[in-house]
Coordinates of C-alpha atoms in Angstrom, one line a residue:
M11 CA 84.6 121.6 80.3
K12 CA 82.9 119.5 77.2
Q13 CA 80.9 116.6 77.4
V14 CA 81.9 114.7 74.4
E15 CA 81.6 110.7 73.2
L16 CA 84.2 108.3 72.4
V17 CA 82.6 105.5 70.5
N18 CA 84.0 101.7 70.0
G19 CA 82.0 99.6 67.3
H20 CA 77.9 100.1 68.3
L21 CA 79.3 101.2 72.0
R22 CA 79.2 105.9 72.4
F23 CA 80.7 106.4 76.2
P24 CA 80.2 110.0 77.6
A25 CA 83.5 111.5 78.2
L26 CA 84.8 114.5 79.4
L27 CA 86.7 116.6 77.7
T28 CA 89.2 120.1 78.2
G29 CA 92.8 121.7 77.8
D30 CA 95.5 121.6 75.3
G31 CA 98.1 119.8 75.0
E32 CA 99.6 116.2 75.1
P33 CA 96.7 113.3 75.2
V34 CA 95.9 112.0 78.9
I35 CA 93.2 109.6 79.6
L36 CA 91.5 109.0 83.1
L37 CA 89.4 105.5 84.2
H38 CA 87.0 105.6 87.1
G39 CA 86.1 103.1 88.9
F40 CA 84.0 101.5 91.4
P41 CA 81.5 102.5 92.7
D42 CA 81.9 106.6 90.8
T43 CA 81.8 108.4 87.5
H44 CA 83.7 109.2 85.3
E45 CA 82.6 112.9 86.1
N46 CA 84.4 112.8 89.1
W47 CA 87.4 113.2 87.3
A48 CA 86.3 116.9 86.2
V49 CA 88.9 118.9 90.0
Q50 CA 91.8 117.1 88.5
M51 CA 90.8 117.4 84.8
K52 CA 91.4 121.1 85.5
L53 CA 94.6 121.3 87.2
L54 CA 96.1 118.8 84.7
A55 CA 94.6 120.8 82.1
D56 CA 96.1 124.0 83.3
A57 CA 99.6 122.2 83.1
G58 CA 98.9 121.9 79.5
Y59 CA 98.0 118.4 78.6
T60 CA 94.7 117.6 77.2
C61 CA 92.6 115.5 79.0
V62 CA 89.6 112.7 78.8
A63 CA 87.9 110.8 81.2
P64 CA 85.3 108.3 79.4
A65 CA 82.9 106.0 81.7
L66 CA 83.7 102.9 81.6
R67 CA 82.0 100.3 80.1
G68 CA 78.3 99.8 81.4
Y69 CA 78.3 102.8 82.7
A70 CA 75.8 104.8 80.9
P71 CA 73.3 103.2 78.9
S72 CA 74.8 103.9 75.5
C73 CA 77.8 102.1 76.1
Q74 CA 76.6 98.6 77.6
P75 CA 77.3 95.4 75.8
G76 CA 74.1 93.5 74.1
S77 CA 76.4 90.8 74.8
G78 CA 76.7 91.4 78.7
D79 CA 80.9 91.6 78.2
Y80 CA 82.3 93.4 80.9
S81 CA 85.2 91.4 81.1
L82 CA 89.2 93.1 81.7
H83 CA 89.7 92.3 77.8
A84 CA 87.0 94.3 76.6
A85 CA 87.8 97.2 79.1
V86 CA 91.3 97.3 77.6
D87 CA 89.7 97.2 73.9
D88 CA 87.6 99.9 74.8
L89 CA 91.3 101.7 75.8
L90 CA 93.0 100.9 72.9
V91 CA 90.2 102.4 70.5
F92 CA 90.3 105.9 72.4
A93 CA 93.7 105.9 72.8
N94 CA 93.8 105.6 68.7
Q95 CA 91.2 107.9 68.4
L96 CA 93.4 110.4 70.4
G97 CA 96.3 110.3 68.3
G98 CA 98.0 106.4 69.1
R99 CA 99.5 107.1 72.0
V100 CA 98.4 108.9 75.3
H101 CA 99.1 109.0 79.3
L102 CA 96.8 107.0 81.1
I103 CA 95.8 107.6 84.9
G104 CA 93.3 104.9 86.7
H105 CA 91.8 104.5 90.1
D106 CA 90.4 101.0 91.2
W107 CA 88.9 99.0 88.0
G108 CA 90.6 101.6 86.2
A109 CA 94.2 100.6 87.6
A110 CA 93.6 97.6 86.8
V111 CA 93.2 97.8 83.3
G112 CA 95.5 100.6 82.7
Y113 CA 98.0 97.8 84.5
L114 CA 96.7 95.5 81.9
A115 CA 96.9 97.8 78.9
C116 CA 100.4 99.2 79.9
A117 CA 101.7 95.2 79.7
R118 CA 100.4 93.8 76.5
Y119 CA 100.5 97.4 74.5
P120 CA 103.3 99.2 75.9
E121 CA 103.9 100.6 72.9
S122 CA 100.3 102.8 73.2
F123 CA 101.3 104.3 76.8
C124 CA 103.3 107.6 77.7
T125 CA 103.4 106.7 81.4
F126 CA 100.6 105.0 83.4
S127 CA 99.8 106.3 87.1
A128 CA 97.5 103.9 88.8
L129 CA 95.4 105.0 92.2
A130 CA 94.3 102.8 94.9
I131 CA 96.1 99.6 93.4
P132 CA 98.9 97.9 93.5
P133 CA 101.1 96.3 91.2
L134 CA 99.4 93.5 89.5
K135 CA 101.5 91.1 88.8
R136 CA 102.6 89.9 92.4
L137 CA 99.0 90.7 93.6
P138 CA 97.6 87.0 94.4
K139 CA 100.8 86.0 96.5
A140 CA 100.5 89.3 98.6
L141 CA 97.0 88.8 99.7
L142 CA 98.4 85.6 101.8
K143 CA 100.9 87.8 103.3
V144 CA 98.2 90.2 104.3
P145 CA 95.5 88.6 106.2
E146 CA 93.5 92.3 106.4
Q147 CA 92.5 92.8 102.8
I148 CA 90.8 88.8 102.9
K149 CA 88.3 91.1 105.0
L150 CA 88.2 94.0 102.8
S151 CA 87.7 92.0 100.0
G152 CA 85.1 90.6 100.8
Y153 CA 82.3 92.6 99.1
M154 CA 83.8 91.3 95.8
Q155 CA 82.9 87.7 97.3
F156 CA 79.4 88.7 97.8
F157 CA 79.0 90.7 94.4
Q158 CA 79.6 86.8 92.4
L159 CA 75.5 86.4 94.4
P160 CA 72.5 86.7 92.3
V161 CA 70.2 89.4 93.4
A162 CA 71.4 90.0 96.6
P163 CA 74.0 93.0 95.5
E164 CA 71.6 95.1 93.7
A165 CA 69.2 94.9 96.4
W166 CA 72.3 95.5 99.5
L167 CA 73.2 98.3 97.2
K168 CA 69.8 100.0 95.8
R169 CA 68.2 100.0 99.4
D170 CA 66.8 103.1 100.3
G171 CA 67.9 105.0 97.3
L172 CA 71.2 103.8 97.3
S173 CA 72.5 103.6 100.7
G174 CA 74.6 100.4 100.2
V175 CA 76.9 102.6 97.6
D176 CA 77.2 105.2 100.9
T177 CA 78.4 102.6 102.7
L178 CA 80.8 101.4 100.8
W179 CA 82.4 105.1 100.5
H180 CA 82.1 106.1 103.7
R181 CA 84.1 102.5 104.7
W182 CA 86.7 103.0 102.1
S183 CA 87.5 106.8 102.4
P184 CA 86.9 107.2 106.2
D185 CA 86.9 110.6 108.0
W186 CA 85.9 112.1 104.7
D187 CA 83.1 113.6 103.6
P188 CA 82.7 112.7 99.9
G189 CA 79.5 115.7 99.2
L190 CA 79.1 116.2 95.4
Y191 CA 81.2 113.2 94.5
L192 CA 79.2 110.8 96.3
D193 CA 75.7 112.6 94.8
N194 CA 77.5 112.4 91.5
A195 CA 78.3 108.5 91.8
R196 CA 75.1 107.7 93.0
H197 CA 73.2 109.6 90.2
T198 CA 75.9 107.4 86.9
L199 CA 74.7 104.2 88.9
G200 CA 70.8 105.1 89.4
E201 CA 71.0 104.8 85.7
P202 CA 68.9 102.4 84.3
G203 CA 71.2 99.0 83.4
V204 CA 74.1 101.3 85.4
L205 CA 74.4 99.3 88.1
A206 CA 73.9 95.6 86.6
G207 CA 77.2 96.6 84.7
A208 CA 79.1 97.7 87.3
L209 CA 78.7 94.5 89.1
G210 CA 79.3 92.7 85.9
W211 CA 82.6 93.3 86.2
Y212 CA 83.1 91.6 88.8
R213 CA 80.7 88.6 88.3
H214 CA 83.6 88.1 84.6
L215 CA 86.4 87.4 86.9
I216 CA 85.3 83.9 87.8
R217 CA 85.0 83.4 84.4
L218 CA 88.2 81.5 83.2
W219 CA 86.9 79.1 81.1
R220 CA 86.8 82.3 79.0
K221 CA 89.6 82.7 76.1
E222 CA 89.3 86.2 77.1
Q223 CA 90.5 85.8 80.6
R224 CA 93.0 83.1 79.9
E225 CA 94.8 86.0 78.1
V226 CA 94.8 88.7 80.8
Q227 CA 96.1 85.9 83.0
E228 CA 98.6 85.9 81.1
W229 CA 99.1 89.5 80.4
L230 CA 99.4 89.2 84.4
A231 CA 102.5 87.7 83.8
L232 CA 103.9 90.5 81.2
D233 CA 106.5 93.0 82.7
V234 CA 105.0 96.9 82.5
R235 CA 106.9 98.8 79.5
V236 CA 106.0 102.0 80.8
P237 CA 106.9 104.3 83.1
T238 CA 104.6 103.9 86.0
Q239 CA 103.5 105.7 89.1
V240 CA 101.6 104.4 92.0
L241 CA 99.3 106.5 94.3
M242 CA 98.2 104.6 97.5
G243 CA 96.4 106.7 100.8
E244 CA 97.4 105.4 103.8
N245 CA 93.9 104.8 105.2
D246 CA 92.9 103.1 102.4
G247 CA 89.0 101.0 103.8
C248 CA 89.1 99.2 100.0
M249 CA 92.6 97.9 99.3
S250 CA 95.4 98.0 102.6
P251 CA 98.5 100.1 102.1
K252 CA 100.8 96.7 103.3
L253 CA 100.1 95.3 99.6
L254 CA 102.1 97.8 98.4
D255 CA 105.4 95.6 101.2
H256 CA 104.4 92.5 98.4
C257 CA 103.9 94.0 95.2
L258 CA 106.4 96.2 94.6
N259 CA 109.0 94.9 92.1
N260 CA 111.7 97.2 89.9
D261 CA 112.3 94.9 88.0
D262 CA 108.4 94.1 87.0
F263 CA 108.8 98.0 85.7
P264 CA 111.7 98.0 83.6
A265 CA 110.7 101.6 82.8
G266 CA 111.1 102.9 85.9
L267 CA 108.8 103.0 89.3
Y268 CA 107.4 106.0 90.8
V269 CA 105.6 104.9 94.7
E270 CA 104.1 107.5 97.0
R271 CA 102.0 106.8 99.9
L272 CA 99.2 109.5 100.9
E273 CA 98.7 110.3 104.7
A274 CA 95.1 111.1 105.8
A275 CA 94.3 109.9 102.2
G276 CA 91.3 107.0 101.7
H277 CA 90.8 104.7 98.8
F278 CA 89.4 107.8 97.0
L279 CA 93.0 109.7 97.4
H280 CA 92.3 111.7 93.9
L281 CA 89.1 113.5 95.3
E282 CA 90.4 113.9 99.4
R283 CA 93.6 115.0 98.5
P284 CA 93.1 117.1 94.7
E285 CA 95.9 119.2 94.9
T286 CA 99.1 116.8 96.3
V287 CA 97.9 114.2 93.8
A288 CA 97.7 116.6 90.4
E289 CA 101.5 117.4 91.7
L290 CA 102.6 114.3 91.7
L291 CA 100.4 113.3 88.3
I292 CA 101.6 116.3 86.5
A293 CA 105.3 114.9 87.7
H294 CA 105.4 111.5 86.8
L295 CA 103.5 113.1 83.1
K296 CA 106.2 115.0 83.0
R297 CA 108.4 111.8 83.1
G298 CA 107.1 110.5 79.3
E299 CA 106.7 112.3 76.5
C300 CA 104.0 111.5 73.4
L301 CA 104.1 112.7 70.0
V302 CA 101.1 113.5 68.6

């Protein structure tokens, strides 16, 4: 496993790299770190793939934009630059925010992706209406409204050595001890500027007056013309698996949609059940072929 950097303009994104074969980009979510992809990367590399897991925008001091732009539009741009640096067409795996970026990127730029795997996030196109049919999700998503406030979210997350981060991990993946994974996440989120950057992703969601945000809304309405896999844990305490009942429509995925619900797994399903998730990911990677 190598430590490398990916570059977009003046931003430098620390990343893990391993393997030899078709390129796979793995994007993490909140409150997490790219370093926690290491186990999955090893399993995928053993299956014949080159794996690259970069930090998301803001999740290291070297990739925090001076403009403070933590929009999904900017994150998609980062991803496209990474894909081009890896040959132009890649497989994509995203968890949490990484999955949200993936849905948008694959809808707008399908020619750049061979396959897409979304972990813990249902398809976005029908999600707004699905929220009205799954009332429990309003409560589960309460943290997103809280994160819009100034100062208070930072104070809550930072208290007692980032105990707020611990709370979210245990709430979102109950009955599981994250151990070193949580330690890794706390280390990353404790670096200068990272917590503010991570919260910036949430705070940009409501900036609907920005041209870039309006474009993202247009991308949400597009079909995803990339073979897509959705994996969700039945015990997810962040995104209710009941959302799948209202978000899935094969017509939205002309290249194929493959869905798996994992028992005894929560929001961090790829860390809780690494071998099972890796088997599912590898099966999906084999559905698409990248020519590099």
